[in-house]
mmCIF file of C-alpha atoms in Angstrom:
data_model
loop_
_atom_site.group_PDB
_atom_site.id
_atom_site.type_symbol
_atom_site.label_atom_id
_atom_site.label_comp_id
_atom_site.label_asym_id
_atom_site.label_seq_id
_atom_site.Cartn_x
_atom_site.Cartn_y
_atom_site.Cartn_z
ATOM 1 C CA ALA A 539 139.754 128.933 104.776
ATOM 2 C CA LEU A 540 140.022 127.609 101.727
ATOM 3 C CA GLN A 541 136.125 128.415 100.745
ATOM 4 C CA THR A 542 136.578 131.682 102.229
ATOM 5 C CA ILE A 543 139.724 132.715 100.099
ATOM 6 C CA ASN A 544 138.264 130.875 96.975
ATOM 7 C CA LYS A 545 134.957 133.546 98.568
ATOM 8 C CA ARG A 546 137.110 136.328 98.082
ATOM 9 C CA SER A 547 138.856 135.941 95.253
ATOM 10 C CA THR A 548 135.407 135.212 93.146
ATOM 11 C CA GLY A 549 134.389 138.769 94.943
ATOM 12 C CA LEU A 550 137.705 140.844 93.816
ATOM 13 C CA LEU A 551 137.398 139.401 90.642
ATOM 14 C CA HIS A 552 133.822 140.522 89.313
ATOM 15 C CA PHE A 553 134.737 143.734 91.499
ATOM 16 C CA VAL A 554 137.510 144.305 89.175
ATOM 17 C CA ASN A 555 135.810 143.375 86.416
ATOM 18 C CA THR A 556 132.789 145.901 87.153
ATOM 19 C CA TYR A 557 135.211 148.865 87.577
ATOM 20 C CA ARG A 558 136.705 147.797 84.258
ATOM 21 C CA ASN A 559 133.422 148.509 82.633
ATOM 22 C CA LEU A 560 133.328 151.230 84.239
ATOM 23 C CA THR A 561 136.056 153.173 83.021
ATOM 24 C CA ARG A 562 135.978 151.572 79.817
ATOM 25 C CA ILE A 563 133.194 153.923 77.591
ATOM 26 C CA PRO A 564 134.164 153.845 74.070
ATOM 27 C CA LYS A 565 134.881 157.756 72.835
ATOM 28 C CA PRO A 566 130.651 158.529 71.277
ATOM 29 C CA ASN A 567 130.847 158.532 67.557
ATOM 30 C CA PHE A 568 128.384 161.407 66.852
ATOM 31 C CA ARG A 569 126.272 161.568 63.794
ATOM 32 C CA LEU A 570 122.824 162.751 63.484
ATOM 33 C CA CYS A 571 120.008 160.996 66.032
ATOM 34 C CA GLN A 572 116.719 160.403 64.761
ATOM 35 C CA VAL A 573 114.896 160.143 68.296
ATOM 36 C CA LYS A 574 111.615 158.335 66.466
ATOM 37 C CA GLU A 575 113.962 155.940 65.046
ATOM 38 C CA LEU A 576 116.476 155.859 68.300
ATOM 39 C CA PHE A 577 112.938 154.724 70.495
ATOM 40 C CA SER A 578 111.655 152.183 67.747
ATOM 41 C CA ASN A 579 114.805 149.864 67.334
ATOM 42 C CA ILE A 580 114.719 149.889 71.333
ATOM 43 C CA GLU A 581 111.007 149.185 71.012
ATOM 44 C CA LYS A 582 111.733 146.337 68.973
ATOM 45 C CA LEU A 583 114.658 144.984 71.673
ATOM 46 C CA MET A 584 112.442 145.643 74.754
ATOM 47 C CA ASP A 585 108.734 145.041 73.724
ATOM 48 C CA GLU A 586 108.194 141.487 73.802
ATOM 49 C CA GLU A 587 110.144 141.400 77.320
ATOM 50 C CA ILE A 588 107.858 144.398 78.434
ATOM 51 C CA ARG A 589 104.283 143.014 77.320
ATOM 52 C CA LYS A 590 105.462 139.298 78.742
ATOM 53 C CA CYS A 591 105.311 141.149 81.819
ATOM 54 C CA GLY A 592 102.140 142.298 81.878
ATOM 55 C CA TYR A 593 103.261 146.241 81.483
ATOM 56 C CA GLU A 594 101.453 148.800 79.550
ATOM 57 C CA PHE A 595 104.028 150.329 77.079
ATOM 58 C CA VAL A 596 103.530 153.714 76.057
ATOM 59 C CA VAL A 597 106.245 154.928 73.647
ATOM 60 C CA ARG A 598 105.609 159.060 72.451
ATOM 61 C CA VAL A 599 108.172 161.089 69.710
ATOM 62 C CA GLU A 600 106.787 164.989 69.522
ATOM 63 C CA PRO A 601 107.769 166.182 67.312
ATOM 64 C CA GLU A 602 107.964 163.310 65.320
ATOM 65 C CA ASP A 603 110.816 164.465 63.091
ATOM 66 C CA LEU A 604 113.143 165.579 66.942
ATOM 67 C CA GLU A 605 117.050 164.877 66.051
ATOM 68 C CA PHE A 606 120.073 165.222 67.631
ATOM 69 C CA THR A 607 123.828 164.892 67.692
ATOM 70 C CA ALA A 608 124.712 161.528 69.272
ATOM 71 C CA ASP A 609 126.552 157.683 69.232
ATOM 72 C CA ASP A 610 123.285 156.307 69.396
ATOM 73 C CA GLN A 611 124.440 153.027 70.100
ATOM 74 C CA LEU A 612 125.530 154.563 73.413
ATOM 75 C CA ILE A 613 122.596 156.224 74.410
ATOM 76 C CA GLU A 614 120.551 153.058 73.436
ATOM 77 C CA GLN A 615 122.874 151.465 75.891
ATOM 78 C CA VAL A 616 121.389 153.698 78.832
ATOM 79 C CA LEU A 617 118.143 153.642 77.622
ATOM 80 C CA ILE A 618 117.843 149.377 77.381
ATOM 81 C CA ASN A 619 119.537 150.122 81.173
ATOM 82 C CA LEU A 620 116.774 152.208 82.112
ATOM 83 C CA LEU A 621 114.177 150.682 80.715
ATOM 84 C CA LYS A 622 115.019 147.183 83.074
ATOM 85 C CA ASN A 623 115.516 148.992 85.631
ATOM 86 C CA SER A 624 112.455 149.889 85.282
ATOM 87 C CA MET A 625 111.051 146.529 84.689
ATOM 88 C CA HIS A 626 112.662 145.177 87.762
ATOM 89 C CA ALA A 627 110.748 147.771 90.058
ATOM 90 C CA LEU A 628 107.442 146.904 88.491
ATOM 91 C CA ASN A 629 107.766 143.504 89.448
ATOM 92 C CA GLY A 630 104.784 141.671 90.869
ATOM 93 C CA ARG A 631 102.456 144.577 89.856
ATOM 94 C CA GLY A 632 99.465 144.256 87.862
ATOM 95 C CA ASN A 633 99.132 147.842 86.651
ATOM 96 C CA GLY A 634 102.651 148.564 85.256
ATOM 97 C CA LYS A 635 103.272 151.132 83.203
ATOM 98 C CA ILE A 636 106.582 152.136 80.903
ATOM 99 C CA GLN A 637 106.924 154.885 78.718
ATOM 100 C CA LEU A 638 109.502 156.153 76.750
ATOM 101 C CA LEU A 639 109.384 159.491 76.086
ATOM 102 C CA GLY A 640 110.785 162.415 73.297
ATOM 103 C CA PHE A 641 110.616 165.313 73.206
ATOM 104 C CA LEU A 642 112.013 169.297 73.072
ATOM 105 C CA ASN A 643 112.332 171.274 76.687
ATOM 106 C CA LYS A 644 110.891 174.500 77.957
ATOM 107 C CA ARG A 645 114.896 176.040 77.038
ATOM 108 C CA GLY A 646 113.921 173.618 73.464
ATOM 109 C CA ARG A 647 116.826 171.312 74.219
ATOM 110 C CA VAL A 648 115.985 167.361 73.169
ATOM 111 C CA THR A 649 114.699 165.377 76.347
ATOM 112 C CA LEU A 650 114.475 162.081 76.278
ATOM 113 C CA GLN A 651 111.930 160.211 79.585
ATOM 114 C CA VAL A 652 111.756 156.935 80.589
ATOM 115 C CA THR A 653 108.930 156.839 83.703
ATOM 116 C CA ASP A 654 106.994 154.073 85.445
ATOM 117 C CA ASN A 655 104.163 153.767 88.228
ATOM 118 C CA GLY A 656 106.868 151.239 90.301
ATOM 119 C CA PRO A 657 107.414 151.789 93.922
ATOM 120 C CA GLY A 658 109.718 154.722 93.271
ATOM 121 C CA ILE A 659 113.129 155.807 94.914
ATOM 122 C CA LEU A 660 113.604 156.738 98.232
ATOM 123 C CA LYS A 661 114.368 160.572 99.329
ATOM 124 C CA ASP A 662 117.420 159.215 101.029
ATOM 125 C CA VAL A 663 118.548 156.651 97.590
ATOM 126 C CA LEU A 664 117.440 159.543 95.605
ATOM 127 C CA ASP A 665 120.303 161.242 96.305
ATOM 128 C CA LYS A 666 123.131 157.966 96.090
ATOM 129 C CA ILE A 667 121.731 155.858 92.635
ATOM 130 C CA PHE A 668 124.548 157.586 90.561
ATOM 131 C CA ILE A 669 127.445 156.393 93.084
ATOM 132 C CA PRO A 670 129.447 154.465 91.628
ATOM 133 C CA PHE A 671 128.915 150.716 92.984
ATOM 134 C CA PHE A 672 125.428 152.468 94.598
ATOM 135 C CA THR A 673 122.664 149.278 94.913
ATOM 136 C CA THR A 674 119.558 148.916 96.399
ATOM 137 C CA LYS A 675 118.945 145.631 94.341
ATOM 138 C CA PRO A 676 119.949 141.902 95.876
ATOM 139 C CA SER A 677 122.485 140.764 92.879
ATOM 140 C CA GLY A 678 123.286 144.724 91.176
ATOM 141 C CA SER A 679 126.155 145.962 90.706
ATOM 142 C CA GLY A 680 126.031 149.343 91.170
ATOM 143 C CA ILE A 681 127.071 150.208 87.743
ATOM 144 C CA GLY A 682 124.211 150.696 85.486
ATOM 145 C CA LEU A 683 123.702 154.463 86.566
ATOM 146 C CA SER A 684 126.995 155.274 87.303
ATOM 147 C CA LEU A 685 127.437 154.272 83.606
ATOM 148 C CA SER A 686 124.638 156.179 82.346
ATOM 149 C CA LYS A 687 125.845 159.139 83.972
ATOM 150 C CA GLN A 688 129.536 158.735 82.545
ATOM 151 C CA ILE A 689 127.821 158.693 78.935
ATOM 152 C CA LEU A 690 125.504 161.604 79.057
ATOM 153 C CA ARG A 691 128.738 164.040 80.102
ATOM 154 C CA LEU A 692 130.439 162.308 77.039
ATOM 155 C CA HIS A 693 127.427 163.370 75.564
ATOM 156 C CA ASN A 694 126.931 167.125 77.359
ATOM 157 C CA GLY A 695 123.935 165.742 78.584
ATOM 158 C CA THR A 696 123.038 165.362 81.578
ATOM 159 C CA ILE A 697 120.594 162.997 83.621
ATOM 160 C CA THR A 698 118.218 163.410 86.297
ATOM 161 C CA ALA A 699 115.589 161.569 88.445
ATOM 162 C CA HIS A 700 112.676 162.277 90.398
ATOM 163 C CA SER A 701 110.778 159.986 91.875
ATOM 164 C CA GLU A 702 106.870 160.378 93.831
ATOM 165 C CA PRO A 703 106.748 156.878 95.991
ATOM 166 C CA GLU A 704 104.003 154.547 94.339
ATOM 167 C CA VAL A 705 103.208 157.439 92.092
ATOM 168 C CA GLU A 706 105.480 157.954 89.228
ATOM 169 C CA THR A 707 109.288 157.891 88.624
ATOM 170 C CA VAL A 708 110.979 159.555 85.597
ATOM 171 C CA PHE A 709 114.685 160.082 84.558
ATOM 172 C CA THR A 710 115.155 162.470 82.681
ATOM 173 C CA MET A 711 118.274 162.770 79.864
ATOM 174 C CA THR A 712 118.675 166.149 78.481
ATOM 175 C CA PHE A 713 121.164 166.606 75.709
#
């Protein structure tokens, strides 16, 4: 009985801490950000980890002087979360490829994308991935994508996901 109580208490503490992280997003500190500089910082942080796994890592910004107003630290957090998700999805695959792209979409809005060629996300799951505490990972908390969506909302932006299983998964952030 004591082990059961201890297990439930630990589970509840984990839930409360996770919920606290979800609701404590700092107010964005907006400034003009160079996408190339933002991607360069992320590449420095993630490149070794991605390459160590044997994945091809492509970073591209067009035009090179692409810029937008955002809290670069919050956007970095979102991009790192998306890259880590891609790495998890590619785990055990020999020909893994992750792309980090920045460009202007057809409407002239700054768009950032993280793509991978992993197993993809099933259509019935795709509708739920931004719901708090929804996860398909055995050790996941289910707040990463939900937190990312909240951060994009604070930037008056959007985040969407498109997936074609065994071909490509694309997360698109539009500002």
